[in-house]
XYZ file of C-alpha atoms in Angstrom:
664
model
C -47.539 12.482 34.652
C -43.570 11.016 36.630
C -41.637 13.261 38.496
C -38.095 12.833 39.374
C -35.450 14.527 40.137
C -31.767 15.339 40.567
C -28.611 16.735 42.427
C -26.108 19.382 39.883
C -23.354 20.757 42.118
C -22.755 24.363 42.797
C -19.358 24.995 39.812
C -21.747 22.620 36.675
C -23.551 23.744 34.434
C -27.375 22.106 34.443
C -28.043 20.110 31.557
C -30.283 21.359 28.605
C -33.414 19.719 28.372
C -37.273 20.078 26.660
C -39.146 22.053 28.843
C -42.904 22.682 27.605
C -44.867 24.257 30.568
C -48.563 25.188 28.909
C -48.917 21.866 28.926
C -48.041 20.601 31.983
C -50.450 23.673 33.042
C -53.097 22.577 30.665
C -52.761 18.946 32.477
C -53.173 20.164 36.106
C -55.556 21.999 34.951
C -57.703 19.739 33.860
C -57.483 17.867 36.526
C -59.452 21.133 39.033
C -55.862 22.586 40.791
C -53.510 25.104 40.463
C -51.571 25.314 38.329
C -48.260 27.348 40.039
C -49.482 25.804 43.724
C -49.063 22.212 42.919
C -46.095 22.874 41.935
C -45.316 25.088 45.413
C -46.854 21.767 47.182
C -44.248 19.659 45.410
C -41.809 21.875 46.197
C -42.940 22.209 49.416
C -42.320 18.497 50.342
C -39.859 17.612 48.243
C -37.480 19.931 49.651
C -38.946 19.823 53.510
C -35.470 18.705 55.046
C -33.664 21.793 53.324
C -33.273 24.915 56.095
C -35.974 27.468 53.689
C -38.514 25.931 52.087
C -40.975 28.752 52.543
C -38.480 30.778 49.885
C -39.141 27.980 46.932
C -40.364 29.052 44.152
C -41.026 27.665 40.433
C -38.864 28.076 37.520
C -41.301 27.389 34.413
C -39.376 27.154 30.874
C -40.644 26.635 27.272
C -38.788 25.279 25.105
C -38.849 22.626 21.675
C -36.898 19.832 21.919
C -37.745 19.128 18.339
C -35.000 16.897 16.798
C -34.636 15.563 12.857
C -34.078 12.197 12.200
C -34.356 11.252 8.791
C -37.039 14.059 7.807
C -38.450 12.817 10.421
C -39.631 15.194 14.078
C -40.336 14.354 17.392
C -41.015 16.257 20.648
C -41.420 15.059 23.489
C -42.175 17.109 27.356
C -40.686 18.221 30.588
C -40.870 19.878 33.558
C -38.361 21.839 35.588
C -38.883 23.025 38.881
C -35.417 24.281 40.237
C -35.535 24.336 44.047
C -33.174 27.632 46.194
C -29.720 27.430 45.911
C -28.526 24.825 49.129
C -25.058 25.122 51.243
C -24.033 21.824 48.462
C -25.977 22.512 45.666
C -29.679 22.450 43.793
C -32.418 20.075 43.780
C -33.169 20.500 40.631
C -36.710 17.597 39.240
C -38.170 16.711 36.154
C -40.572 15.749 34.711
C -40.965 13.744 31.340
C -44.582 12.348 30.200
C -45.340 11.011 27.059
C -41.905 11.193 25.893
C -40.810 9.755 22.167
C -37.112 8.693 21.656
C -35.995 7.486 18.447
C -33.272 6.750 16.068
C -30.727 4.722 13.092
C -28.665 1.323 14.129
C -26.288 1.106 11.721
C -26.387 -2.388 10.428
C -27.630 -3.764 7.239
C -29.468 -7.000 7.959
C -32.132 -8.040 11.648
C -34.303 -10.243 11.572
C -38.106 -10.649 11.249
C -39.693 -8.518 14.462
C -36.014 -7.099 15.371
C -36.571 -5.182 18.313
C -34.672 -2.855 20.220
C -34.274 -1.869 23.985
C -34.409 0.747 26.027
C -34.314 0.597 29.969
C -33.680 3.371 32.620
C -30.740 3.354 34.678
C -30.865 4.674 38.106
C -27.769 7.275 39.794
C -28.333 6.028 42.610
C -27.341 2.604 42.427
C -24.343 2.977 39.921
C -26.378 3.036 36.682
C -27.579 0.169 36.740
C -31.237 -0.933 35.041
C -34.167 -0.373 36.247
C -37.399 -2.671 35.847
C -38.977 0.678 32.875
C -38.483 -0.518 30.073
C -39.430 -0.118 26.585
C -40.315 -2.562 23.169
C -39.951 -0.979 19.632
C -39.778 -2.603 16.033
C -36.432 -1.906 14.097
C -37.427 -0.811 10.689
C -35.651 -2.747 7.698
C -33.489 0.492 7.656
C -32.746 0.496 10.831
C -35.052 2.956 11.956
C -36.968 3.030 14.513
C -39.380 4.889 17.175
C -39.932 4.221 21.315
C -43.295 6.557 21.876
C -45.005 7.007 25.167
C -42.867 6.501 26.840
C -42.785 7.660 30.996
C -39.267 8.240 32.780
C -38.607 8.536 36.906
C -34.521 9.303 36.328
C -33.427 10.032 32.374
C -30.674 8.084 31.529
C -31.681 5.707 29.429
C -29.448 2.295 27.920
C -30.879 1.388 24.106
C -29.670 -2.865 22.715
C -30.192 -4.022 19.424
C -28.873 -6.759 18.053
C -28.256 -7.425 14.218
C -25.556 -7.964 11.358
C -23.940 -5.623 9.625
C -22.444 -6.414 5.765
C -18.170 -6.187 6.313
C -16.886 -4.310 3.163
C -13.562 -6.600 3.084
C -15.225 -9.303 1.858
C -19.044 -9.220 1.457
C -19.467 -10.818 5.265
C -22.453 -10.643 7.423
C -21.229 -10.248 11.405
C -23.885 -10.421 13.607
C -23.349 -7.702 16.230
C -24.961 -6.017 19.789
C -25.223 -2.293 19.218
C -25.736 -0.371 22.400
C -25.517 3.870 22.766
C -25.965 5.185 26.359
C -27.920 8.608 26.640
C -29.572 10.481 28.841
C -33.290 12.267 27.403
C -33.209 15.714 28.786
C -30.427 16.612 26.547
C -32.325 15.562 23.091
C -34.496 12.242 21.703
C -32.973 10.882 18.719
C -30.419 8.265 19.698
C -28.694 6.079 17.139
C -26.549 3.253 17.527
C -23.580 2.446 15.996
C -19.738 0.462 16.110
C -18.351 4.225 18.362
C -21.473 4.201 20.641
C -21.385 0.888 21.476
C -17.676 1.206 21.762
C -18.552 4.559 24.263
C -21.265 3.012 26.425
C -18.641 -0.275 27.707
C -17.056 2.495 28.225
C -18.943 4.885 30.090
C -20.901 1.950 31.392
C -17.154 0.830 33.160
C -16.048 4.685 34.341
C -19.215 4.770 36.175
C -18.953 1.815 38.762
C -16.519 3.996 41.180
C -18.817 7.290 41.878
C -15.700 9.114 40.404
C -17.980 10.695 37.478
C -21.228 12.248 36.570
C -22.949 10.698 33.953
C -21.977 13.443 31.653
C -18.847 13.367 32.431
C -17.904 9.837 32.024
C -19.581 10.470 28.221
C -17.044 13.326 27.552
C -14.584 11.146 28.332
C -15.589 7.773 27.259
C -16.407 9.258 23.692
C -12.308 10.913 24.119
C -11.182 7.736 24.091
C -12.874 6.271 21.966
C -11.937 8.380 18.635
C -8.483 8.605 19.910
C -8.381 4.330 18.844
C -8.531 6.395 15.310
C -6.422 9.069 16.213
C -9.242 11.761 15.624
C -10.395 14.289 18.388
C -13.490 14.125 19.853
C -14.095 17.842 19.718
C -14.154 18.514 16.195
C -17.545 15.381 15.459
C -20.991 15.833 17.394
C -21.601 13.347 19.935
C -21.355 9.668 18.532
C -25.375 8.782 18.948
C -26.285 12.133 17.186
C -24.269 10.415 13.948
C -25.466 8.135 11.779
C -23.239 6.163 8.657
C -24.586 7.735 5.660
C -24.432 11.022 6.728
C -22.837 13.575 4.259
C -20.752 15.818 7.275
C -17.496 15.472 8.860
C -18.576 13.722 11.373
C -20.056 11.362 9.879
C -17.038 10.418 7.261
C -15.539 9.955 10.310
C -17.758 7.675 11.665
C -17.453 5.650 8.748
C -14.023 5.677 9.140
C -13.379 3.943 11.564
C -16.381 1.748 10.861
C -14.820 0.595 7.892
C -11.706 0.698 9.014
C -12.414 -2.016 12.177
C -13.819 -4.310 9.536
C -11.377 -5.173 7.984
C -9.753 -6.765 11.205
C -10.445 -9.777 11.325
C -12.011 -12.526 9.462
C -14.445 -13.137 12.848
C -15.376 -10.092 12.650
C -18.209 -11.050 15.832
C -15.643 -11.869 17.865
C -12.989 -9.115 16.649
C -14.833 -6.324 17.481
C -16.549 -7.871 20.296
C -12.589 -8.069 21.669
C -12.164 -4.366 21.144
C -15.088 -3.543 22.809
C -13.848 -4.677 25.960
C -10.439 -3.995 25.024
C -11.433 -0.759 25.461
C -13.867 -0.298 27.962
C -10.638 -1.782 30.195
C -8.888 1.602 30.795
C -9.765 3.523 27.581
C -6.796 2.478 25.643
C -6.557 -0.219 22.189
C -3.632 -2.001 23.085
C -4.050 -4.474 20.679
C -1.130 -3.613 19.051
C -1.693 -6.900 16.436
C -4.910 -5.778 15.465
C -3.971 -2.023 14.875
C -1.342 -2.750 12.473
C -3.517 -5.473 10.517
C -5.840 -2.706 10.274
C -3.410 -0.898 9.285
C -1.512 -3.064 6.345
C -5.694 -3.916 5.267
C -5.948 0.806 5.359
C -2.800 0.517 3.141
C -3.080 -1.942 0.992
C -6.771 -0.852 -0.299
C -5.017 2.312 -0.685
C -2.354 0.978 -3.527
C -4.870 -1.361 -4.918
C -7.513 1.912 -5.779
C -7.405 4.759 -4.138
C -10.341 2.933 -2.300
C -12.305 3.370 -4.988
C -13.783 -0.585 -4.287
C -14.582 -0.242 -0.608
C -16.389 3.276 -1.803
C -18.797 1.553 -4.516
C -19.420 -0.879 -1.785
C -20.358 1.678 0.911
C -22.435 3.530 -2.435
C -24.080 -0.240 -2.671
C -25.258 -0.158 0.909
C -25.848 3.150 2.015
C -26.718 5.390 -1.462
C -23.996 8.076 -0.350
C -21.652 8.071 1.259
C -19.534 10.457 2.494
C -15.261 11.734 2.465
C -14.536 8.435 4.189
C -10.726 8.005 2.553
C -8.491 10.814 3.910
C -9.219 9.353 7.771
C -8.620 5.897 6.609
C -5.171 7.008 5.590
C -4.459 8.942 8.258
C -4.491 5.703 10.596
C -2.466 3.699 8.786
C 0.149 6.680 8.225
C -0.275 7.119 12.428
C 0.191 3.226 12.951
C 3.128 3.241 10.540
C 5.545 5.714 11.779
C 4.982 7.671 8.273
C 7.208 11.003 9.434
C 5.139 14.737 8.194
C 5.318 14.960 4.744
C 6.382 19.145 4.172
C 7.890 21.808 2.039
C 11.090 19.919 4.278
C 11.162 16.883 2.831
C 9.467 17.108 0.078
C 10.821 13.552 -2.103
C 12.310 11.967 1.119
C 11.830 8.799 0.220
C 10.086 6.015 2.825
C 9.171 2.148 3.697
C 7.403 0.393 6.197
C 10.337 -0.545 8.815
C 8.323 -2.111 11.369
C 9.048 -5.690 10.947
C 4.985 -7.063 11.631
C 3.358 -5.160 9.270
C 3.156 -6.880 5.298
C 4.415 -3.923 3.885
C 7.673 -4.203 6.368
C 11.677 -3.386 4.214
C 14.406 -3.749 5.699
C 16.847 -1.399 3.189
C 15.454 0.859 0.617
C 16.321 -2.686 -2.440
C 14.704 -5.122 0.306
C 11.072 -6.603 -1.180
C 12.071 -9.572 0.198
C 8.296 -9.347 2.134
C 7.239 -6.281 -0.202
C 7.839 -3.604 -2.951
C 5.720 -0.434 -2.016
C 8.534 2.457 -1.615
C 7.025 5.734 -0.426
C 7.956 9.559 -1.510
C 6.879 12.631 0.513
C 4.807 14.628 -2.499
C 4.878 19.366 -0.702
C 1.253 18.841 -2.503
C 0.117 15.996 -1.341
C 1.493 14.286 0.630
C 2.784 10.710 1.130
C 2.883 9.045 -2.846
C 3.503 5.521 -3.678
C 6.195 5.306 -6.223
C 5.851 3.443 -9.528
C 7.106 0.905 -9.867
C 9.545 1.753 -12.817
C 10.990 4.092 -10.662
C 11.737 2.111 -8.397
C 14.653 0.471 -9.308
C 16.574 3.705 -9.087
C 14.744 6.303 -6.925
C 16.594 4.732 -4.130
C 20.556 4.069 -5.178
C 23.707 5.121 -3.014
C 25.665 3.118 -4.734
C 28.852 4.561 -6.772
C 28.007 3.003 -10.474
C 30.881 3.630 -12.652
C 31.239 1.780 -16.698
C 29.821 -1.499 -17.917
C 28.036 -1.969 -13.550
C 25.100 -4.638 -14.807
C 22.917 -4.436 -12.123
C 19.273 -5.543 -11.779
C 15.836 -3.404 -10.647
C 15.073 -4.677 -7.145
C 11.457 -3.807 -7.816
C 10.834 -4.053 -11.979
C 13.384 -7.201 -12.273
C 14.794 -5.240 -14.930
C 18.231 -5.694 -15.720
C 20.443 -2.377 -16.132
C 24.077 -1.001 -17.709
C 25.117 1.891 -16.149
C 26.677 3.807 -18.712
C 29.724 6.230 -17.604
C 29.714 8.684 -20.405
C 25.912 9.976 -20.059
C 26.161 8.511 -16.466
C 22.635 6.771 -16.510
C 21.289 3.438 -16.256
C 20.242 1.750 -19.413
C 18.595 -1.330 -20.625
C 21.424 -4.528 -20.131
C 21.779 -6.496 -23.349
C 20.988 -9.959 -23.581
C 25.240 -10.484 -22.749
C 25.188 -8.060 -20.021
C 22.157 -9.597 -18.235
C 23.831 -13.266 -18.721
C 26.877 -11.569 -16.854
C 25.348 -9.884 -13.896
C 24.653 -14.171 -13.275
C 28.161 -14.968 -13.887
C 29.968 -12.485 -11.151
C 27.038 -13.011 -8.920
C 27.216 -17.018 -9.791
C 30.994 -16.973 -8.373
C 32.631 -20.362 -10.127
C 35.571 -21.005 -8.313
C 36.029 -24.714 -7.790
C 34.338 -27.380 -9.771
C 31.579 -29.294 -7.935
C 30.672 -32.924 -7.048
C 27.676 -33.460 -9.259
C 25.590 -35.615 -6.190
C 25.730 -32.206 -3.706
C 23.875 -29.472 -6.269
C 21.634 -32.204 -7.204
C 20.463 -32.858 -4.397
C 20.178 -29.464 -2.739
C 18.600 -27.760 -5.851
C 15.144 -26.074 -4.415
C 11.482 -26.639 -4.402
C 11.585 -23.660 -6.758
C 14.071 -24.445 -9.354
C 15.262 -26.484 -11.676
C 18.482 -27.671 -13.547
C 19.915 -28.528 -16.669
C 23.292 -30.648 -16.177
C 26.178 -30.642 -18.626
C 28.266 -32.878 -19.011
C 31.530 -34.335 -20.508
C 30.850 -37.523 -22.052
C 32.246 -40.700 -20.571
C 36.275 -41.899 -20.378
C 36.397 -42.605 -24.621
C 38.042 -45.552 -26.737
C 40.282 -44.087 -29.510
C 38.185 -43.135 -32.022
C 36.710 -40.018 -32.059
C 34.181 -39.822 -33.684
C 30.946 -39.983 -33.778
C 30.265 -43.517 -34.075
C 33.068 -44.171 -31.443
C 32.315 -45.276 -28.260
C 32.705 -45.323 -24.406
C 34.795 -47.609 -22.454
C 33.948 -50.412 -20.804
C 35.669 -48.337 -17.530
C 33.408 -45.760 -19.478
C 30.400 -47.344 -18.930
C 30.709 -48.034 -15.562
C 31.607 -44.471 -14.930
C 29.116 -43.263 -15.816
C 26.937 -45.746 -13.985
C 29.014 -45.315 -10.786
C 27.974 -41.176 -11.008
C 23.737 -42.122 -11.474
C 23.863 -44.549 -8.749
C 24.398 -41.146 -6.797
C 21.493 -39.163 -8.151
C 18.098 -40.934 -6.076
C 17.509 -38.790 -3.740
C 14.442 -37.491 -5.928
C 12.149 -39.701 -7.682
C 11.898 -37.421 -10.467
C 13.207 -39.065 -13.300
C 16.359 -37.466 -15.818
C 15.508 -35.811 -19.117
C 18.238 -37.330 -20.999
C 19.748 -35.672 -24.229
C 23.447 -35.637 -26.212
C 25.184 -34.535 -29.206
C 25.232 -36.506 -32.087
C 28.452 -38.752 -31.144
C 27.368 -42.295 -29.937
C 29.966 -41.897 -26.829
C 27.683 -38.660 -25.506
C 24.091 -40.534 -26.295
C 25.764 -43.841 -23.823
C 26.714 -41.545 -21.413
C 23.553 -40.532 -20.127
C 22.085 -43.893 -20.450
C 24.665 -45.230 -18.431
C 23.800 -42.916 -15.850
C 19.887 -43.126 -16.036
C 20.581 -47.346 -15.776
C 22.682 -46.431 -12.562
C 19.787 -44.259 -11.101
C 17.316 -47.198 -12.345
C 15.403 -44.866 -14.388
C 13.498 -47.304 -17.013
C 13.741 -44.268 -18.684
C 16.401 -43.192 -21.336
C 14.682 -41.865 -24.296
C 17.822 -38.847 -25.698
C 16.533 -35.806 -27.034
C 19.704 -35.391 -29.837
C 21.567 -32.261 -29.545
C 23.048 -31.406 -33.222
C 24.204 -27.806 -30.495
C 26.381 -29.482 -28.325
C 28.777 -30.956 -30.501
C 32.318 -29.846 -30.393
C 32.542 -27.716 -32.886
C 30.381 -25.029 -31.669
C 32.284 -22.653 -31.125
C 34.143 -22.906 -33.688
C 33.647 -20.144 -36.692
C 35.040 -21.034 -38.889
C 37.071 -24.456 -39.720
C 39.734 -23.967 -41.619
C 40.567 -20.971 -39.563
C 40.189 -22.956 -36.270
C 42.946 -25.510 -38.288
C 45.731 -23.758 -39.285
C 45.155 -21.931 -35.458
C 45.965 -26.077 -34.248
C 49.125 -25.494 -35.750
C 50.114 -22.037 -34.744
C 48.539 -23.728 -30.967
C 50.597 -27.164 -30.856
C 46.768 -28.858 -31.316
C 43.771 -28.805 -30.315
C 43.525 -28.048 -26.509
C 45.861 -25.646 -26.847
C 44.027 -23.370 -28.805
C 40.688 -24.092 -27.808
C 41.350 -23.305 -24.075
C 43.607 -20.246 -25.895
C 40.755 -19.384 -28.129
C 38.572 -19.879 -24.543
C 40.873 -17.477 -21.432
C 42.249 -15.018 -24.085
C 39.759 -14.237 -26.733
C 41.971 -15.352 -29.579
C 41.684 -15.894 -33.197
C 37.622 -14.882 -32.506
C 38.069 -11.444 -34.027
C 38.721 -10.245 -37.463
C 36.496 -11.334 -41.220
C 38.527 -14.779 -41.168
C 38.504 -15.658 -36.908
C 37.940 -18.894 -36.221
C 36.338 -18.998 -33.198
C 32.970 -16.725 -31.996
C 33.238 -13.955 -29.577
C 33.220 -16.818 -26.268
C 30.003 -14.672 -24.163
C 28.441 -14.872 -27.587
C 28.129 -18.181 -28.365
C 27.774 -19.175 -25.118
C 25.145 -17.417 -24.019
C 23.407 -18.967 -27.400
C 23.252 -22.165 -26.118
C 22.562 -21.427 -23.255
C 19.555 -19.289 -23.358
C 18.506 -19.881 -27.234
C 19.201 -23.459 -27.284
C 18.946 -25.270 -23.809
C 16.197 -22.696 -21.530
C 14.639 -22.292 -25.233
C 14.211 -26.381 -25.348
C 13.731 -27.061 -20.831
C 10.979 -24.668 -20.122
C 9.740 -26.292 -17.532
C 11.801 -29.745 -16.516
C 12.558 -30.385 -13.230
C 16.087 -32.728 -13.407
C 17.707 -32.644 -17.797
C 20.985 -34.696 -18.318
C 22.761 -33.725 -20.788
C 26.789 -34.485 -22.684
C 28.784 -32.679 -24.914
C 32.623 -32.891 -25.841
C 35.534 -31.311 -24.503
C 35.500 -28.204 -26.782
C 32.549 -27.677 -25.531
C 32.755 -27.746 -22.408
C 36.372 -26.232 -21.805
C 34.929 -22.786 -22.875
C 31.764 -23.474 -21.570
C 33.416 -23.721 -18.192
C 35.492 -20.460 -18.644
C 32.825 -18.025 -19.048
C 30.935 -19.412 -16.890
C 33.363 -19.404 -13.860
C 34.220 -15.829 -15.298
C 37.880 -17.763 -16.401
C 38.280 -18.348 -12.655
C 38.202 -22.075 -12.627
C 42.144 -22.439 -14.876
C 41.765 -24.640 -17.586
C 44.763 -23.608 -19.697
C 46.158 -26.575 -20.957
C 48.492 -23.565 -23.919
C 49.935 -22.561 -21.321
C 51.270 -25.409 -19.002
C 47.487 -25.236 -17.249
C 45.251 -28.580 -17.314
C 41.842 -29.867 -19.164
C 38.966 -30.553 -18.499
C 37.972 -34.187 -16.556
C 35.465 -36.724 -18.317
C 31.715 -36.624 -16.850
C 33.251 -33.134 -15.089
C 31.308 -29.484 -17.310
C 28.780 -27.114 -15.995
C 25.162 -26.719 -14.050
C 22.467 -24.563 -15.309
C 19.641 -23.858 -12.339
C 17.127 -21.047 -13.065
C 14.793 -20.224 -10.656
C 10.342 -19.326 -10.950
C 11.632 -15.583 -11.698
C 14.621 -16.533 -14.122
C 17.320 -16.043 -12.204
C 20.359 -18.553 -13.157
C 23.233 -19.528 -11.979
C 25.812 -21.284 -12.328
C 28.466 -24.488 -10.866
C 31.011 -26.275 -12.117
C 30.180 -29.395 -11.577
C 32.082 -33.035 -11.620
C 31.007 -36.867 -11.966
C 34.693 -37.892 -11.132
C 37.321 -37.241 -7.756
C 38.352 -34.215 -9.982
C 37.498 -31.898 -12.302
C 40.610 -32.162 -13.446
C 41.918 -34.383 -16.534
C 45.408 -36.582 -14.793
């Protein structure tokens, strides 16, 4: 039997502990001693320096110290001898004989013959480790029991090594767990992440001898629970909780364990850094780590409401408490969601922390994240479905016919001023959006356009052929100067290694144009597609009506430009031309983009009577080719670049291969 003493000053509560007086009395009687007189002798010896040792008395309590741990009951024996009060406090004498402690370790894998160590701490030497040390085996499920413990002081430290299987990715990480305890307060000492964080913090607090062991434990517990925006008084002491407990305390511990695992791929290193951070001043100063965990928690909530996380935990533990609300509470706090109640029901929120993966500068900023949230008075913050995001945050006024693209769905919508609602856009309305966004006002050198095509873009160049001879039939050819013009253009289009895919109308001069450009850029590949849709009659609907309109307007250039810029001759049963927008979109979408779906560079050659209406359409009539009204005509090797990105967005640029896009 060993006896140890601890001084408890007036004004502090005495620690409740186990006393089995009958057992100790029996042991003393077996030795031939009178138990009461034996204690009187010891009391007198230990208090000889006190002023009034003659008034010493024995205080004996017999109290059960049994604790249930996973169905197992363990008991230990202790005797307390209380001396008379002195001026500065009481001397309390403990006896801990042949004791037992046990618990569960929240790790998933242990090496063969894994051991847990328990060492006695010396309260008189800043709680340094003593030479009193016990070791016991750890079962595969993490259970342990240490028997036949004899201590001269009540404070102990438990340590164990093992591995945890991360919920985030299923990988194992090697960790060292620790817990501190007072064996007079209980016999169950579980080890988990929170006990480890708390233990390291307690040891730091005890260095200055300003706090008692109990005070340091209480303070450390408050600080560790506060890491997860929780209050310690709501939960059991951490060494009494196990991650598989179906209780509020078990749910909170499980949530904290899961959250920490979401912080880094190298979890062993990350956990040690968190332990060191908390031990220093009781604060989790690493805001980047907290933000990373909050992002992870939100990601998994949006994914399936933590269903996958729960499935993994149940597979590991057999059961899991309701941890989900704690995960959500953590990210709501870290990402600064406002309070959601009746006053702000219907309010829309998006994450404004620039370091978060969910950051958005404005409601429709989807450059980093499309996650948006709405406050539901009953259910709290909810993710807005994609089908509702496009217009829930709409604040700008709209006019009839306005076309907008939903920032979230990518769909196009047109505003119906009569019904005052948005509807899905037609193909014409959709392309109108691209035309207006392109805002084409002038011809740009083809080389500049070519060299600035982005990595995720592809381009289709549609040009008028080069200078031709007098023969305007399908067999008419380019002049020598026309071939030279084309080769010179090709010589400037050499920045990228990719060959141009070539195509032309059914006219020879159009084929000669793309062949000469390919030759000028040193391209050996000159196989060409023939596209009848690029012939000069693409916009003509009724050839007889076109001829009649020519006579009225004074020629082909005049009637073509008048049609393109005013819509003349394109209505009624005998219309000479198709509707400009409808026919242009048909050429762009149903012919060109449908045929060339992935080619990086496409070069096509057509004719002036196609190019003038197409340029007029793509520039929203801003480039003046109004020949009918004294304006200019389109030059050779001028046309339109149709640029498409991976998302299907289009932009149009009017291009020129010569010094000017206008003919002299």
